Tab-separated table of C-alpha atoms and ligand atoms in Angstrom:
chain	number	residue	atom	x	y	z
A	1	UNK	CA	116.096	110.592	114.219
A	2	UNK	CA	117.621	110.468	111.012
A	3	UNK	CA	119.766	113.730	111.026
A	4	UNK	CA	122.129	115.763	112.932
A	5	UNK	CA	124.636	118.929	113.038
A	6	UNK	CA	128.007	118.563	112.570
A	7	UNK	CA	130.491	120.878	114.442
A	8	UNK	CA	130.813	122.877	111.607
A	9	UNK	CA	126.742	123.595	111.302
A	10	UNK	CA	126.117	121.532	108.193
A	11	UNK	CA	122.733	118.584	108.592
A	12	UNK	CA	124.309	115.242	108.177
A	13	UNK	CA	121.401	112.946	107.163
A	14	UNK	CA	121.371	109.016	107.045
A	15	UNK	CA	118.412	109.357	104.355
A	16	UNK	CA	122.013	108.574	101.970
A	17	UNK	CA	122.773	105.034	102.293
A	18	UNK	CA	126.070	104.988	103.465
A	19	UNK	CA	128.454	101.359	104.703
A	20	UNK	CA	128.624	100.645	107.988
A	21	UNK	CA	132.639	101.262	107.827
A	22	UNK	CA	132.266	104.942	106.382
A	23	UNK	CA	130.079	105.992	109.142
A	24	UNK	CA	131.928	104.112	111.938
A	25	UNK	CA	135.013	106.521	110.042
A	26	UNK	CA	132.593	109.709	110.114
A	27	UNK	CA	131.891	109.038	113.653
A	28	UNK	CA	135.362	108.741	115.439
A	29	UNK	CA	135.904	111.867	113.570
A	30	UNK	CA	132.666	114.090	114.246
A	31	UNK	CA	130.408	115.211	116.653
A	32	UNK	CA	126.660	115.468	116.030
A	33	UNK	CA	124.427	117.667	117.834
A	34	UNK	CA	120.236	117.809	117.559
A	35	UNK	CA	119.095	120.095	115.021
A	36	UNK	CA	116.302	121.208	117.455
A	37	UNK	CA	117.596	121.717	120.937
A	38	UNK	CA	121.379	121.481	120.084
A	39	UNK	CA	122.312	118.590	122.868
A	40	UNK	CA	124.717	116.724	121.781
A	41	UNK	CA	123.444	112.984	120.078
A	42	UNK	CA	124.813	109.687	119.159
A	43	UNK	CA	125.383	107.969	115.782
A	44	UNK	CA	123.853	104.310	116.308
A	45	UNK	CA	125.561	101.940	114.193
A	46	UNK	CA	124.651	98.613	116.552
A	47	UNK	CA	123.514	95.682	115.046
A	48	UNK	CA	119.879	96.996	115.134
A	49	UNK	CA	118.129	97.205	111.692
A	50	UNK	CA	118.828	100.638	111.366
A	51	UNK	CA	121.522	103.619	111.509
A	52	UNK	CA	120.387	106.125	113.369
A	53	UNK	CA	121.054	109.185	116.101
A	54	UNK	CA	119.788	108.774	119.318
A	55	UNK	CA	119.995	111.825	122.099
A	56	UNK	CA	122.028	110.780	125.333
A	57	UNK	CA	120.132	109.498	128.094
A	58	UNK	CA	118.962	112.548	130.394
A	59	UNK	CA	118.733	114.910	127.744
A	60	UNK	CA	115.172	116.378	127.511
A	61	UNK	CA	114.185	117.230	123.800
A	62	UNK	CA	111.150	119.242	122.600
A	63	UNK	CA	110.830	117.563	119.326
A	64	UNK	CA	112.356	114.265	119.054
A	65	UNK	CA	111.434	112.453	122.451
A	66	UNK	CA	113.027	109.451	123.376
A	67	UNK	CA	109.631	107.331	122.231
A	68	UNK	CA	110.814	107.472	118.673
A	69	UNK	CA	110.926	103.742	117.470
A	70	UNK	CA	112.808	101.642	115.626
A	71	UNK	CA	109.667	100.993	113.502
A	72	UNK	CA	109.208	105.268	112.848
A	73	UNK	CA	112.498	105.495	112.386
A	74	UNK	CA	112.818	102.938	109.430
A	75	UNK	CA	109.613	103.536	107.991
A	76	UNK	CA	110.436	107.016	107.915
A	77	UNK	CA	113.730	106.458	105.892
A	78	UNK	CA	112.059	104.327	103.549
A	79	UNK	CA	109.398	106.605	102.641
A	80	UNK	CA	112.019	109.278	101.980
A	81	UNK	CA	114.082	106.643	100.044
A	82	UNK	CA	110.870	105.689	98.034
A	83	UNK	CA	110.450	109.190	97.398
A	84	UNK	CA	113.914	109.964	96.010
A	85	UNK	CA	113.289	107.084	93.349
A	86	UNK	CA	110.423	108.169	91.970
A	87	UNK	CA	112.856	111.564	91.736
A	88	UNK	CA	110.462	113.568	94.048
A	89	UNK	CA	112.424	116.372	95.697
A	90	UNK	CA	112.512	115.155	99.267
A	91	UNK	CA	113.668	116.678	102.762
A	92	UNK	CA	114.364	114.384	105.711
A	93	UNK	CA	112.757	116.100	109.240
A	94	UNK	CA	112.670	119.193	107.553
A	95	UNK	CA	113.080	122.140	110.013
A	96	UNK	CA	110.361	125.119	109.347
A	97	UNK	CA	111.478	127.987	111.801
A	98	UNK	CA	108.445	129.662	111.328
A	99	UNK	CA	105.942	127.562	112.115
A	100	UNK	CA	108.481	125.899	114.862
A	101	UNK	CA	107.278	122.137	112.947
A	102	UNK	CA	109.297	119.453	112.086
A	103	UNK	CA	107.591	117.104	109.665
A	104	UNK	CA	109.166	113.142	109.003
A	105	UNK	CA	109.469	114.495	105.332
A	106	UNK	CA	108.860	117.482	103.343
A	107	UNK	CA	108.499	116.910	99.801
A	108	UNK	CA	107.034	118.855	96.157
A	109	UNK	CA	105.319	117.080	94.200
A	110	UNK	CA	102.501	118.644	90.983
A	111	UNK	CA	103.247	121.628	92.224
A	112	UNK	CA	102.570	121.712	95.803
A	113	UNK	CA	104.585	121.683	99.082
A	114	UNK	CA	103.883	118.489	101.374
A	115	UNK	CA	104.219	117.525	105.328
A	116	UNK	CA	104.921	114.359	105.483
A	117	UNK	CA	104.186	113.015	109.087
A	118	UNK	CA	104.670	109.236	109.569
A	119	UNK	CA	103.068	108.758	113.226
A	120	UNK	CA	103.432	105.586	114.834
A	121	UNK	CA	103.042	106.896	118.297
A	122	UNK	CA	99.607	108.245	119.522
A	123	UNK	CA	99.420	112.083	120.288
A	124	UNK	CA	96.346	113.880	121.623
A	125	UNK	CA	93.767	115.672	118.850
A	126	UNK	CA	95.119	118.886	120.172
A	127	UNK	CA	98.148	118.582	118.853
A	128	UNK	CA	97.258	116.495	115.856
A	129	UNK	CA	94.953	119.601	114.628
A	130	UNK	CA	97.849	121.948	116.063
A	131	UNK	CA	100.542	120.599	113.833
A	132	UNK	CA	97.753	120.471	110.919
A	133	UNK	CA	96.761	123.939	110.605
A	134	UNK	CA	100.576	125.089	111.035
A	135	UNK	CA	100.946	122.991	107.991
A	136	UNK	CA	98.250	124.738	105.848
A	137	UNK	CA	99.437	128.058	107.102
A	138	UNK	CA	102.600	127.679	105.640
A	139	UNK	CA	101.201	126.529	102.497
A	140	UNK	CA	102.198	123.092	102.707
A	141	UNK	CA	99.206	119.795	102.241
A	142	UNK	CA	99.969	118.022	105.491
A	143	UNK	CA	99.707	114.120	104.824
A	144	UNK	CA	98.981	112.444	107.669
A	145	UNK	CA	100.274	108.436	107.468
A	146	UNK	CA	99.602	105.861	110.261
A	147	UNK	CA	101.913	103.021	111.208
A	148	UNK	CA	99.965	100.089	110.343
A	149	UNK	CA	99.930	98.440	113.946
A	150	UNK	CA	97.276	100.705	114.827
A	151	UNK	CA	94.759	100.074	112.539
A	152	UNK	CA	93.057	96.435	113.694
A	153	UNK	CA	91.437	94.083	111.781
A	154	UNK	CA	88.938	91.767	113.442
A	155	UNK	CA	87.593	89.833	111.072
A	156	UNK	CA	87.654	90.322	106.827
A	157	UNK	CA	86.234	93.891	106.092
A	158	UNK	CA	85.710	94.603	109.347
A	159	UNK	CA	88.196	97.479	111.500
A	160	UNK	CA	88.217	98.710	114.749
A	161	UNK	CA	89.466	102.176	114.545
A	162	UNK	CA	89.483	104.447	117.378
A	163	UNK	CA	89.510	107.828	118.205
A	164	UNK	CA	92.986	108.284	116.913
A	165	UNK	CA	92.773	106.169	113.809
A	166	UNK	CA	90.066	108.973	112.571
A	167	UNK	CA	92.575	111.453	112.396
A	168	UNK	CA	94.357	110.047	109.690
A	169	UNK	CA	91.363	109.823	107.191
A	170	UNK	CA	92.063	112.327	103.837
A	171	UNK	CA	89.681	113.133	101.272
A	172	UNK	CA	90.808	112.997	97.674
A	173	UNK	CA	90.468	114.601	94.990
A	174	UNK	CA	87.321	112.753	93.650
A	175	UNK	CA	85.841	113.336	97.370
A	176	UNK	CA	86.489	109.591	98.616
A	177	UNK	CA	87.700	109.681	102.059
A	178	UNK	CA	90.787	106.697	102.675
A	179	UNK	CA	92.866	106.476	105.424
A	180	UNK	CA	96.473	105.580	104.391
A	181	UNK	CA	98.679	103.607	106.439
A	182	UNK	CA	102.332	101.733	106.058
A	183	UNK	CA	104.539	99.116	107.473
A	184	UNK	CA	108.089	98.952	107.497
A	185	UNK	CA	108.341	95.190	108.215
A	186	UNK	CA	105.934	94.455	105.125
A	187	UNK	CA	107.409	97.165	103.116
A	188	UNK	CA	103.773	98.466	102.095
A	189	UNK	CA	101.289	100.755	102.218
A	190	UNK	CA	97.748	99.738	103.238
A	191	UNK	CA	94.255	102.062	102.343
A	192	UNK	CA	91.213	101.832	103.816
A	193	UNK	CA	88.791	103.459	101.773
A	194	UNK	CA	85.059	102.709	101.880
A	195	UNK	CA	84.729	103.306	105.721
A	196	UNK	CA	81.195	102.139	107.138
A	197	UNK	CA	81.419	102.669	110.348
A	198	UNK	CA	77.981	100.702	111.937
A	199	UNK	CA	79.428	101.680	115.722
A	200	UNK	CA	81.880	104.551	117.288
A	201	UNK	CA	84.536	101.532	117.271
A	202	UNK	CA	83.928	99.115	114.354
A	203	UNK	CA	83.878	99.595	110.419
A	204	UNK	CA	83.311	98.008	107.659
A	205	UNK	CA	85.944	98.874	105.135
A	206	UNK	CA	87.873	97.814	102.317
A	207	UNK	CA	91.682	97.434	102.517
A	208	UNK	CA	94.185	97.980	99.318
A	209	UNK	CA	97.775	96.639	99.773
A	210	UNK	CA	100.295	99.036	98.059
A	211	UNK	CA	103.664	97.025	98.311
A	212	UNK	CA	106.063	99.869	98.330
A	213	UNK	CA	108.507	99.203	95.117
A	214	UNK	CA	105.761	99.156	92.553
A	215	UNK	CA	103.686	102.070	94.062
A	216	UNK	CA	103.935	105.485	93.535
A	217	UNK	CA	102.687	108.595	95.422
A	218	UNK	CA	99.555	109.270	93.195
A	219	UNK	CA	98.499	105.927	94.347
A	220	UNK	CA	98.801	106.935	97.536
A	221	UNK	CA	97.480	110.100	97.278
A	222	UNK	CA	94.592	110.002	94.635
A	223	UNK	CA	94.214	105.829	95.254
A	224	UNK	CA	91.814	104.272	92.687
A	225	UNK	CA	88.855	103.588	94.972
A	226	UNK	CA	86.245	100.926	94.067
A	227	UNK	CA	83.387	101.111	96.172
A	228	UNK	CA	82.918	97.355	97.122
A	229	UNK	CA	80.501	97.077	99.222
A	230	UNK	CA	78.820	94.012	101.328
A	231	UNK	CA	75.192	95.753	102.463
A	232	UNK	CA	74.328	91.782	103.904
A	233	UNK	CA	77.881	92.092	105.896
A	234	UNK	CA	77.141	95.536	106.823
A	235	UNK	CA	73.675	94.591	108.649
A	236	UNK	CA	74.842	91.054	110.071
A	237	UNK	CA	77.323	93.273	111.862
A	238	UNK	CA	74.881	95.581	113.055
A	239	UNK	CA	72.394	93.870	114.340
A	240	UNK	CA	75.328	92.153	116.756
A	241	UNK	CA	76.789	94.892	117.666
A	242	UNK	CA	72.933	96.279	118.231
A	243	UNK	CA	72.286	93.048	120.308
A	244	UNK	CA	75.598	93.266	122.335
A	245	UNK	CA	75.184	96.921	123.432
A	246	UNK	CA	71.936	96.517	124.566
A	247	UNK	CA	73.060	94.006	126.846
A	248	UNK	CA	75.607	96.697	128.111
A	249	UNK	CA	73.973	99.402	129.023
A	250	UNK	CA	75.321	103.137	129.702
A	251	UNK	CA	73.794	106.370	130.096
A	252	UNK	CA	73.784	107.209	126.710
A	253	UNK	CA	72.020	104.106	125.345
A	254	UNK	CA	69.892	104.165	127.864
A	255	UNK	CA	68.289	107.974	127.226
A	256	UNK	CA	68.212	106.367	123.815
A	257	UNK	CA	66.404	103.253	124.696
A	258	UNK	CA	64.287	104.901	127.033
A	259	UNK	CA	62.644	107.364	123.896
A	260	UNK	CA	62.509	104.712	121.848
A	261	UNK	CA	60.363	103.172	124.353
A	262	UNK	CA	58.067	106.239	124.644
A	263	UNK	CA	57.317	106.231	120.949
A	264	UNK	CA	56.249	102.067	121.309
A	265	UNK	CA	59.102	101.181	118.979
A	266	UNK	CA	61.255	98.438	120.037
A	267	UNK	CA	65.599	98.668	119.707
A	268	UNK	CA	64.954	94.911	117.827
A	269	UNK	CA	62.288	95.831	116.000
A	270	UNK	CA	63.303	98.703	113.850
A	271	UNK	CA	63.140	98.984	110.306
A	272	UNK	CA	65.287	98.251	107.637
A	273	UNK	CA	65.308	101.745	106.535
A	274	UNK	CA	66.521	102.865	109.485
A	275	UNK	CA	70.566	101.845	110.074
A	276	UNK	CA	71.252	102.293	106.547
A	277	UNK	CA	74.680	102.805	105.603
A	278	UNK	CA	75.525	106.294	103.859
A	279	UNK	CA	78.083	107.954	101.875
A	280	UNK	CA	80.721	109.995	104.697
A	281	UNK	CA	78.470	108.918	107.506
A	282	UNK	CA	81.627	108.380	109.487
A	283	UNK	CA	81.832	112.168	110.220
A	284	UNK	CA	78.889	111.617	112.772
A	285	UNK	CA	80.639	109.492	115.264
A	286	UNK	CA	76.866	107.841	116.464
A	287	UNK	CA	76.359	104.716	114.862
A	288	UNK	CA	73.891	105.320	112.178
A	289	UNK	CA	70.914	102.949	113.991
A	290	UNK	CA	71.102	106.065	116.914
A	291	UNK	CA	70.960	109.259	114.708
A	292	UNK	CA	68.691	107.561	111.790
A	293	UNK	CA	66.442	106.502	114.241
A	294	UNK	CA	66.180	109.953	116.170
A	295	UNK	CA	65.705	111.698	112.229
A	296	UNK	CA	62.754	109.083	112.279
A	297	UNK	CA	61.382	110.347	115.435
A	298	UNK	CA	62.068	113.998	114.402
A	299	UNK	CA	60.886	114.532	111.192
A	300	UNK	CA	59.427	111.327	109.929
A	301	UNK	CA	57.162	109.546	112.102
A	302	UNK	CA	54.489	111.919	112.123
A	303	UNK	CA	54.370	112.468	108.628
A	304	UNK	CA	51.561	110.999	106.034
A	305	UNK	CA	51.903	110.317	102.420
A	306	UNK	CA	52.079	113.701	100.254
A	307	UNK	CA	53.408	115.582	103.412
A	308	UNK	CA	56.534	117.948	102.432
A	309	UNK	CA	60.219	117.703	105.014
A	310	UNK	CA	62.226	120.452	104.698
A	311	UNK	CA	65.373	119.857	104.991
A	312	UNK	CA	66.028	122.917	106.900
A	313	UNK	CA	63.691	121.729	109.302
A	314	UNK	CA	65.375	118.339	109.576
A	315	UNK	CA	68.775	120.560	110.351
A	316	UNK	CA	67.490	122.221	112.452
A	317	UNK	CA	66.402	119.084	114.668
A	318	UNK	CA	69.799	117.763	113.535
A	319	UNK	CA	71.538	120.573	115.467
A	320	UNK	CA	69.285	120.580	118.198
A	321	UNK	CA	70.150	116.697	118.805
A	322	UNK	CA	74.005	117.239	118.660
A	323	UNK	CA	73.422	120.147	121.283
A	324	UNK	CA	71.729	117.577	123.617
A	325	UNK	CA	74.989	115.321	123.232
A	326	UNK	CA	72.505	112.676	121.779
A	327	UNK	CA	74.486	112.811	118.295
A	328	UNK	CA	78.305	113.213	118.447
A	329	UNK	CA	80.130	114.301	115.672
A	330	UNK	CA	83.869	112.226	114.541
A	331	UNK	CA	86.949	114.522	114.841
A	332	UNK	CA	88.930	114.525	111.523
A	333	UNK	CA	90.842	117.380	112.100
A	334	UNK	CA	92.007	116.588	107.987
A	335	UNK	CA	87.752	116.889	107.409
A	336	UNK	CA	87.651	120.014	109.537
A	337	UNK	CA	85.526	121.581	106.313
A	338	UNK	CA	83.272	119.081	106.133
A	339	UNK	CA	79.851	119.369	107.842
A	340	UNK	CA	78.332	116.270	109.192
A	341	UNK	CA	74.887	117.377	107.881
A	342	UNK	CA	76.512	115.910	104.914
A	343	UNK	CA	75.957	112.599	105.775
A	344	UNK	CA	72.343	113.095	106.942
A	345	UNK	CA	71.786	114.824	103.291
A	346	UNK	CA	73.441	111.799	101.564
A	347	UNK	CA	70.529	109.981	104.207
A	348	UNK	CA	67.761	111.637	102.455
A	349	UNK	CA	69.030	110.793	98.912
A	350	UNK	CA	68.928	106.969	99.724
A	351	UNK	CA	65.771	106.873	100.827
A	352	UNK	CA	64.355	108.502	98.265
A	353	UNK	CA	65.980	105.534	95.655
A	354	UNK	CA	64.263	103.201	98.396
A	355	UNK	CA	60.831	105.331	97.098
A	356	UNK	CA	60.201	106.421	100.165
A	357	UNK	CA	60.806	110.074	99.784
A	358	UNK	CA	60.713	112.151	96.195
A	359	UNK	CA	62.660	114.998	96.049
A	360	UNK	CA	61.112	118.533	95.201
A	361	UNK	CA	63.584	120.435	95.280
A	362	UNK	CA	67.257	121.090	96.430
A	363	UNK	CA	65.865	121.113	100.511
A	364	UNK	CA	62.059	119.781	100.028
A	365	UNK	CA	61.519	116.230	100.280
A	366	UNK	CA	57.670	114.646	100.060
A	367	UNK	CA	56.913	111.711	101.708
A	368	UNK	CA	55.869	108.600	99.247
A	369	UNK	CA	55.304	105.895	101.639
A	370	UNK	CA	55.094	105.506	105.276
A	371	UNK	CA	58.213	103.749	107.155
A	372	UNK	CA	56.641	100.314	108.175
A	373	UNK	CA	57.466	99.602	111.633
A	374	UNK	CA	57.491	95.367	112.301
A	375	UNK	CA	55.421	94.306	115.004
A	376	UNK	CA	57.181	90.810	115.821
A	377	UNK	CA	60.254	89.480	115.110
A	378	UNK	CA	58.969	86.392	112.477
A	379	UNK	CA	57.429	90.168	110.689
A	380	UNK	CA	60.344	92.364	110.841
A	381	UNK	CA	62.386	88.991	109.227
A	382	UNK	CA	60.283	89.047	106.380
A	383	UNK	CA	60.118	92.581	105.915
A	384	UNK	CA	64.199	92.689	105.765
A	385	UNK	CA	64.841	89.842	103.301
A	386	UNK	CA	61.914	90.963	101.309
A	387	UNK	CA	63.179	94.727	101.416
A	388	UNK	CA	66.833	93.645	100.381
A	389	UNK	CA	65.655	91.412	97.575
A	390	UNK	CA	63.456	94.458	96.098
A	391	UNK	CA	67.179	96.958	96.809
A	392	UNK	CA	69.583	94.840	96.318
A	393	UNK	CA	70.958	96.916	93.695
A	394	UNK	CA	70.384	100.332	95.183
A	395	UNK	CA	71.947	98.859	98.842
A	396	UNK	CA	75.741	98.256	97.233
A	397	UNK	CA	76.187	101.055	95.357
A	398	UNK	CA	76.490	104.312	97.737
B	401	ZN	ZN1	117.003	117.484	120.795
């Protein structure tokens, strides 16, 4: 941690950039005691990379447990430090007695309160949410960054997030959802914004480098987000990840296989329309080839041409699937007002640019065109390149 009582009662914080010699000065002649649970703590001045105060070893403490990295610790001070340039009033592990909550950094900026919390260290969604609503409570817009080790890139535009990593994902003000990370060793901020995910672990997404002495917090908090979008990437890694589960099976996939089966479709012979990336589809946690194909089998497959879909009806299905445990929703606990249904909505409106569907209304939908289900593989080949030539244009933009 980066502050401490003195004797006296006064916070002595390290957020000040002090030499080495005043502090060694300041520490002969002091003691420091945790601002939470009063023990007393250490002033680390070693030749580690940063100044800090550590609690003795033995002591238990509530809030700052011994886990607290180097890594938090430095990345904490110089977000508070990039904050005091940019002449935003900032607090270092600002103490709020009544909601009992310690955020890395409390700061005002356009008029409202912030809670900083830089988390490097993973913490269940119980107390993620916990910590969270405390935050709104008190009035303050908690902002949630991730230390950048966690978020893993496995090949160019492609993430594996996980459970966790969902947490941290914001909307802005222009309704683009990002999830904001930094580094202390690079000295920058990453975004991802643009998140695809095509299975509960991978995503395609785009990635923004923010190095930290030409950025400033609206770019962190209301980035510029250009929708860049690879729909050829997105279905390459798809179809793999298709292929490689199916060669894994679990219970899940297999209840899903096995109705697939009982409707004569086949998991590699599925349309084109169905697995089609959407617009906050990562607030349903089953990859979109799971829940577009049950929607299919729900509310589509027995439909003919001029036939109306309510979209009531196709909630109602929606619901019903979610209540099986055949469609899992993400936790965001930052999304908490967001309704999946969203995404399947946002569904609808894509495949009605694809022609498929015309829209009648706000919740009526009539069906233009039958889905056409491939009966070989050389067929559903064709059927793909031909259908991406025809939407190319319609299939990046989302
Ligand atoms: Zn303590």
């Amino acid at each position: 941690m980066l502050t401490a009582r003195t004797k006296s009662g006064t916070i002595f914080s390290l957020g000040t950039e002090y030499k080495k010699e005043t502090l060694l000065i300041v520490r002969n002649s002091e003691e420091f005691f945790c601002p939470v649970c009063g023990e007393a703590v250490s002033l680390k001045l070693g030749n580690q990379r940063i100044y800090h105060f550590a609690h003795r070893s033995g002591t238990v403490c509530r809030d700052f447990h011994e886990g607290e990295t180097l890594y938090h610790i430095e990345g904490k001070l110089q977000i508070y430090q990039w904050l005091n340039r940019q002449q935003i009033p900032a607090e270092l592990e600002y103490y709020d007695p009544i909601i009992g909550q310690r955020p890395d950094i409390v700061f005002l900026y356009d008029g409202n309160k912030y809670a900083l919390e830089y988390q490097c260290s993973p913490i269940t969604e119980e107390i993620f949410i916990k910590r969270t609503q405390g935050y709104y409570q008190q009035n303050y817009i908690p902002l949630w960054i991730i230390g950048r080790k966690h978020i893993k890139a496995k090949r160019s535009n492609v993430f594996s997030l996980s459970a966790f990593d969902y947490f941290f994902i914001r909307k802005t003000n222009d309704r683009h959802l990002i999830l904001p990370s930094y580094c202390p060793e690079e000295k920058q901020f990453n975004i991802l914004s643009s998140i695809y995910p095509y299975s509960i672990k991978n995503a395609i997404a785009n990635c923004t480098v923010h190095p930290i002495q030409n950025t400033e917090i609206k770019d962190i908090l209301e980035p510029k987000v250009i929708n860049q979008f690879s729909f050829f990437k997105w279905s390459k890694e798809m179809e793999k990840n298709t292929i490689n589960w199916s060669l894994h099976p679990s219970p899940d996939r297999n209840r899903f296989l096995r109705e697939i089966y009982n409707h004569n479709l086949n998991l590699y012979l599925l349309p084109s329309e169905i697995g089609l990336p959407v617009r906050h589809s990562l607030l349903i946690q089953t990859p979109a080839i799971i829940w577009q194909t049950y929607l299919y089998l729900d509310v589509l497959l027995d439909k003919s041409p001029n036939d109306l879909i309510n979209l009531k009806d196709v909630e109602r299905n929606y619901n019903q699937r979610i209540k099986n445990k055949e469609i899992a929703i993400r936790n965001a606990p930052q999304l908490a007002n967001e309704n999946s249904f969203h995404a399947v909505s946002q569904y609808f409106l894509q495949l009605e640019k694809l022609g498929l569907l015309m829209k009648k209304s706000e919740t009526v939908y009539q069906l233009q065109n039958k889905i056409f289900i491939p009966k070989s593989s050389r067929e559903k080949e064709e059927r793909r390149n031909e259908f991406y030539q025809k939407n190319k244009s319609i299939l990046v933009k989302l």
